[in-house]
mmCIF file of C-alpha atoms in Angstrom:
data_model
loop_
_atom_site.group_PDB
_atom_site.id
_atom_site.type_symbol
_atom_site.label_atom_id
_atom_site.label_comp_id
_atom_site.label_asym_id
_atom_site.label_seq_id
_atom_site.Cartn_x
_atom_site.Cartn_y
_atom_site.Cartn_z
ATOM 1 C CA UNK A 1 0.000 0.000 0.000
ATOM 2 C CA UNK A 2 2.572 2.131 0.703
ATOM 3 C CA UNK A 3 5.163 1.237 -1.899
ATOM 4 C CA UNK A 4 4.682 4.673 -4.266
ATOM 5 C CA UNK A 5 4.853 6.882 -1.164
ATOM 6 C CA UNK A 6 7.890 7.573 0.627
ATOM 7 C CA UNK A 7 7.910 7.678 4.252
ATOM 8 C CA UNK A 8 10.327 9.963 5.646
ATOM 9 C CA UNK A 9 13.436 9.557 7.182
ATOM 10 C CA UNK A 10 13.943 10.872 9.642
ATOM 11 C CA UNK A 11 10.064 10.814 10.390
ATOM 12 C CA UNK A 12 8.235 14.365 9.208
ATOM 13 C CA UNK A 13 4.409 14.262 9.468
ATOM 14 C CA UNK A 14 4.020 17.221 6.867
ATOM 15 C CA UNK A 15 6.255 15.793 4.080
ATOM 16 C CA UNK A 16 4.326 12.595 4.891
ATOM 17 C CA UNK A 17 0.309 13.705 4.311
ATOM 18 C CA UNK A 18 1.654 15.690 1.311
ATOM 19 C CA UNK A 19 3.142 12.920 -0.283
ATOM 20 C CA UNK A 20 -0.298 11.060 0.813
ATOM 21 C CA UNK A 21 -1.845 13.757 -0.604
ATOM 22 C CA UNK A 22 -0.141 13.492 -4.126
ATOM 23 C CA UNK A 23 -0.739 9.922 -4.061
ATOM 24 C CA UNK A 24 -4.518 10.298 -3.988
ATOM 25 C CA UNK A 25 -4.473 13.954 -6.280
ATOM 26 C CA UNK A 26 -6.601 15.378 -3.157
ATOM 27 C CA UNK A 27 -4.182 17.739 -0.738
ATOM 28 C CA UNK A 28 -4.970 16.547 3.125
ATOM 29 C CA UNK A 29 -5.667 19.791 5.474
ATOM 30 C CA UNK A 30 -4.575 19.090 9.036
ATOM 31 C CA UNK A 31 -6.575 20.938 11.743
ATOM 32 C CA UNK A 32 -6.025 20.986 15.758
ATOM 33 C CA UNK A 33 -8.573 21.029 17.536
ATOM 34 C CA UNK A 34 -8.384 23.031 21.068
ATOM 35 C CA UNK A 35 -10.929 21.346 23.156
ATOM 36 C CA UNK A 36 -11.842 17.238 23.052
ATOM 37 C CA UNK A 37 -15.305 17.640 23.752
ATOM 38 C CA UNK A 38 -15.676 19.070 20.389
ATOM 39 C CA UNK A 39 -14.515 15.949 18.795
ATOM 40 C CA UNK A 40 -16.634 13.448 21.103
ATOM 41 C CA UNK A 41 -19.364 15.399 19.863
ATOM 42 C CA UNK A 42 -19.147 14.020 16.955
ATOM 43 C CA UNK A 43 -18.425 10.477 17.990
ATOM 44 C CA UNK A 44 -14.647 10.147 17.964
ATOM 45 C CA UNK A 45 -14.388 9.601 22.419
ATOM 46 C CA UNK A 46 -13.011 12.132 24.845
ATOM 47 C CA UNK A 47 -9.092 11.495 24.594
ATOM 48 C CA UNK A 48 -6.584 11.186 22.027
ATOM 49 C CA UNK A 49 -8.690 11.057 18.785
ATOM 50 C CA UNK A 50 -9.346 11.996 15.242
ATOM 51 C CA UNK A 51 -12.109 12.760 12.695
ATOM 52 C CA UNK A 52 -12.001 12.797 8.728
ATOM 53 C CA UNK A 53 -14.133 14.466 6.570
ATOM 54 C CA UNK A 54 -13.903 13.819 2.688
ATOM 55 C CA UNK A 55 -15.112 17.020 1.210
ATOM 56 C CA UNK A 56 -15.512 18.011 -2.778
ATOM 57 C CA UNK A 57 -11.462 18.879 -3.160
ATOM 58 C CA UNK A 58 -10.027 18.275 -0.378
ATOM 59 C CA UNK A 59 -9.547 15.856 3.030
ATOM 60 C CA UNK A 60 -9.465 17.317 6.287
ATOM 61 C CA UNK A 61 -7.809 15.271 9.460
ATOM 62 C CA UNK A 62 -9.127 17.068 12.737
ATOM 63 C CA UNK A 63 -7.265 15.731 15.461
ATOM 64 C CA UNK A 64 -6.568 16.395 19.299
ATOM 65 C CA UNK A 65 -3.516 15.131 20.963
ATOM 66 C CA UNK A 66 -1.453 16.145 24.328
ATOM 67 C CA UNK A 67 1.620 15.130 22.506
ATOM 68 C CA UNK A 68 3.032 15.013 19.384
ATOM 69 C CA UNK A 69 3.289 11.381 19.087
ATOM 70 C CA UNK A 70 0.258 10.898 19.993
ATOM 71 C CA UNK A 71 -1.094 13.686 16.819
ATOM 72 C CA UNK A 72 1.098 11.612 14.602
ATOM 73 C CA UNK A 73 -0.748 8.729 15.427
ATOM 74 C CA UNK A 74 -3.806 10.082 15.343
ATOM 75 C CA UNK A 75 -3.227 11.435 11.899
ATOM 76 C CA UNK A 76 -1.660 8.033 10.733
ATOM 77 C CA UNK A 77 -4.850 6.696 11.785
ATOM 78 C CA UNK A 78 -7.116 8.655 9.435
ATOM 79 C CA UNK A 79 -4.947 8.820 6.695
ATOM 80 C CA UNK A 80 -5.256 4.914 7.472
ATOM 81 C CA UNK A 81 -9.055 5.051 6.627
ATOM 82 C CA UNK A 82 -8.387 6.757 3.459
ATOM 83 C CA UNK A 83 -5.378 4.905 1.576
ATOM 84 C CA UNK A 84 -7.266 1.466 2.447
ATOM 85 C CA UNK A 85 -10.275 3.138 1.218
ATOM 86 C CA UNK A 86 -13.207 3.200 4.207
ATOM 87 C CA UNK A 87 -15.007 6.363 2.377
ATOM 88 C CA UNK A 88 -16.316 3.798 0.208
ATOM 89 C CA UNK A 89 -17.845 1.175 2.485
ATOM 90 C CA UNK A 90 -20.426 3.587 3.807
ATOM 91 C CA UNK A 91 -20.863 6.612 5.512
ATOM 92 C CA UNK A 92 -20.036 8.101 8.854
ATOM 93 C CA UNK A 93 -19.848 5.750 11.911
ATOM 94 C CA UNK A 94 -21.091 8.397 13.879
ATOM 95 C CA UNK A 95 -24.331 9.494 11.712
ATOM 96 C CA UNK A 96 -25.271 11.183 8.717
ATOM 97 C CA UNK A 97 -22.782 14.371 8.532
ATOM 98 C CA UNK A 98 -25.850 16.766 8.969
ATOM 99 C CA UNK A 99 -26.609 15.569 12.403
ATOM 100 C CA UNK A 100 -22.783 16.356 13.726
ATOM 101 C CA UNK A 101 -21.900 19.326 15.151
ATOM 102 C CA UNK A 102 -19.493 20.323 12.157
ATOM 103 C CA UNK A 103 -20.449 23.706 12.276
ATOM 104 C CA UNK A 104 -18.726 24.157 15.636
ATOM 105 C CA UNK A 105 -15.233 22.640 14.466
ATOM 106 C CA UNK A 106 -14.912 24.351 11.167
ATOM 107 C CA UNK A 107 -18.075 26.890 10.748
ATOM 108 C CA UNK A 108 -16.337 27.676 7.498
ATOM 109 C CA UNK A 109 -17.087 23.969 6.098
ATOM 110 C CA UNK A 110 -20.045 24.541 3.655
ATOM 111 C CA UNK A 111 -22.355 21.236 4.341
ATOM 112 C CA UNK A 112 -22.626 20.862 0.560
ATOM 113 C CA UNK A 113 -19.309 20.555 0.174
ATOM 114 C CA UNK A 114 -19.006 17.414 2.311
ATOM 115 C CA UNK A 115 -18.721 14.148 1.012
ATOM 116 C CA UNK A 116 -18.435 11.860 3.795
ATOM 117 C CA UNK A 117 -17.390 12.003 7.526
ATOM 118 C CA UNK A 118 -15.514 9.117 9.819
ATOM 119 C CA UNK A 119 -15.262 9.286 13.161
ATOM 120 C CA UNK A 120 -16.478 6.281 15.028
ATOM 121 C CA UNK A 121 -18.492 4.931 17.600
ATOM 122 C CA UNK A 122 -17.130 1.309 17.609
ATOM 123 C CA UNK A 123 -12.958 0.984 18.027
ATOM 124 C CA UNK A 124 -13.723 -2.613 17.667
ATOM 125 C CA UNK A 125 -14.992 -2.438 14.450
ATOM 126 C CA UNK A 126 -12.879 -3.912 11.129
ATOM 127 C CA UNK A 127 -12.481 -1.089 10.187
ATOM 128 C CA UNK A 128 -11.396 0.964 12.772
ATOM 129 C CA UNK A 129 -9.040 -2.491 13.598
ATOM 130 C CA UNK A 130 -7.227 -1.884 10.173
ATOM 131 C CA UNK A 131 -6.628 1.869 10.449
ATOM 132 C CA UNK A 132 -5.232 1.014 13.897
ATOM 133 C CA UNK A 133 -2.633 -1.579 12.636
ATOM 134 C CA UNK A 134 -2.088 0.665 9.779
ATOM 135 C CA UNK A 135 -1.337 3.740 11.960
ATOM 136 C CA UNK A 136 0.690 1.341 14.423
ATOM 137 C CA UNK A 137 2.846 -0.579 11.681
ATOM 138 C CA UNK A 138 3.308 3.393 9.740
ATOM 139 C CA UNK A 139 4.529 4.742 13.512
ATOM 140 C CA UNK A 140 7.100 1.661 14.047
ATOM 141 C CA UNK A 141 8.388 1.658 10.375
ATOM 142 C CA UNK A 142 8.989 5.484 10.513
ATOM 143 C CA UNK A 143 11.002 5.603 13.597
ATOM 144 C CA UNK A 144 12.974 2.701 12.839
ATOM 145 C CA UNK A 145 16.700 3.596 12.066
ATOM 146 C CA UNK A 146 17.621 3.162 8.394
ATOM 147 C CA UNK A 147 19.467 -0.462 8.404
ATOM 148 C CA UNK A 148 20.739 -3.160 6.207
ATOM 149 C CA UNK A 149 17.279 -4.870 5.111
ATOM 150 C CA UNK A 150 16.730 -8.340 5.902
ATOM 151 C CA UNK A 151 14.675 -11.073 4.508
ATOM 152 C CA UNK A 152 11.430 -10.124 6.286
ATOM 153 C CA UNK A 153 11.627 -6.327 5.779
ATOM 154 C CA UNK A 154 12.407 -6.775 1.870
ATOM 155 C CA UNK A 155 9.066 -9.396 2.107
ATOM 156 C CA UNK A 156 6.775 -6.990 4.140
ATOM 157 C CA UNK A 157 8.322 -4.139 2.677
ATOM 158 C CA UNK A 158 9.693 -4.559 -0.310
ATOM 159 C CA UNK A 159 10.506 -0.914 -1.686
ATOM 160 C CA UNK A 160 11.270 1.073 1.988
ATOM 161 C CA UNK A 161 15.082 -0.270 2.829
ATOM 162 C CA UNK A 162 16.810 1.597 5.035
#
């Protein structure tokens, strides 16, 4: 999944979600959010969490995080959902996008121009399951110091040797 885009090394999370971005000819707008009740609102819990929306042009990751790790997970996470393609299995987890409070997180966000939303309700889900491993196994791969590959690495990943 990964093989035509390159994952930085040393690990950059901007050079990352632009070459994401490239790769699916959408560009990938990051936005903090200040306060995690705005994001539970919307079904995406009370910690550490995420929400993508899938508008006309564009994707937007809102995320909260106390660290950075933590937003670089979070944003490996939703970038998860889109590269192994969970905007076509449905719509939002959480409801249809005109029941969440959007308007509060980005009042600028025309409802028309959104396509579909993900946050989630269920982190047991398949779903949610893959975009986890994803995020986990993009986290591990990017900190790992660049290295003579062996057997396994040049299986699992055959074009990222370090």
């Amino acid at each position: 999944m990964l093989r035509d885009i390159e994952i930085p090394y040393p690990w950059e999370r901007d050079t990352f979600v632009s070459a994401v971005g490239r790769h699916r000819g959408r560009p990938i707008r990051l936005q903090p959010v200040e306060d995690p009740a705005l994001l539970s609102g919307v079904g995406c819990g009370t910690t550490t969490s995420g929400l993508w929306i899938k508008t006309t042009h564009a994707d937007i990751v809102l995320y909260f995080a106390d660290t950075e790790w933590h937003a670089d997970h979070v944003i490996s996470h939703e970038i998860g959902h889109m590269l192994l393609g969970h905007d076509e299995e449905g719509a939002a987890d959480g409801g249809p996008a005109d029941r969440l409070p959007l308007h509060e997180l980005m009042p600028s966000l025309s409802p028309d121009a959104i396509k579909s939303v993900l946050g989630r309700n269920d982190y047991s889900s398949k779903r949610e399951t893959a975009a986890e491993t994803f995020a986990d196994l993009l986290m591990v791969e990017a900190t790992l110091p660049r290295r003579r590959p062996s057997v396994a690495r040049r299986t699992l990943f055959r074009t990222r040797h370090r």
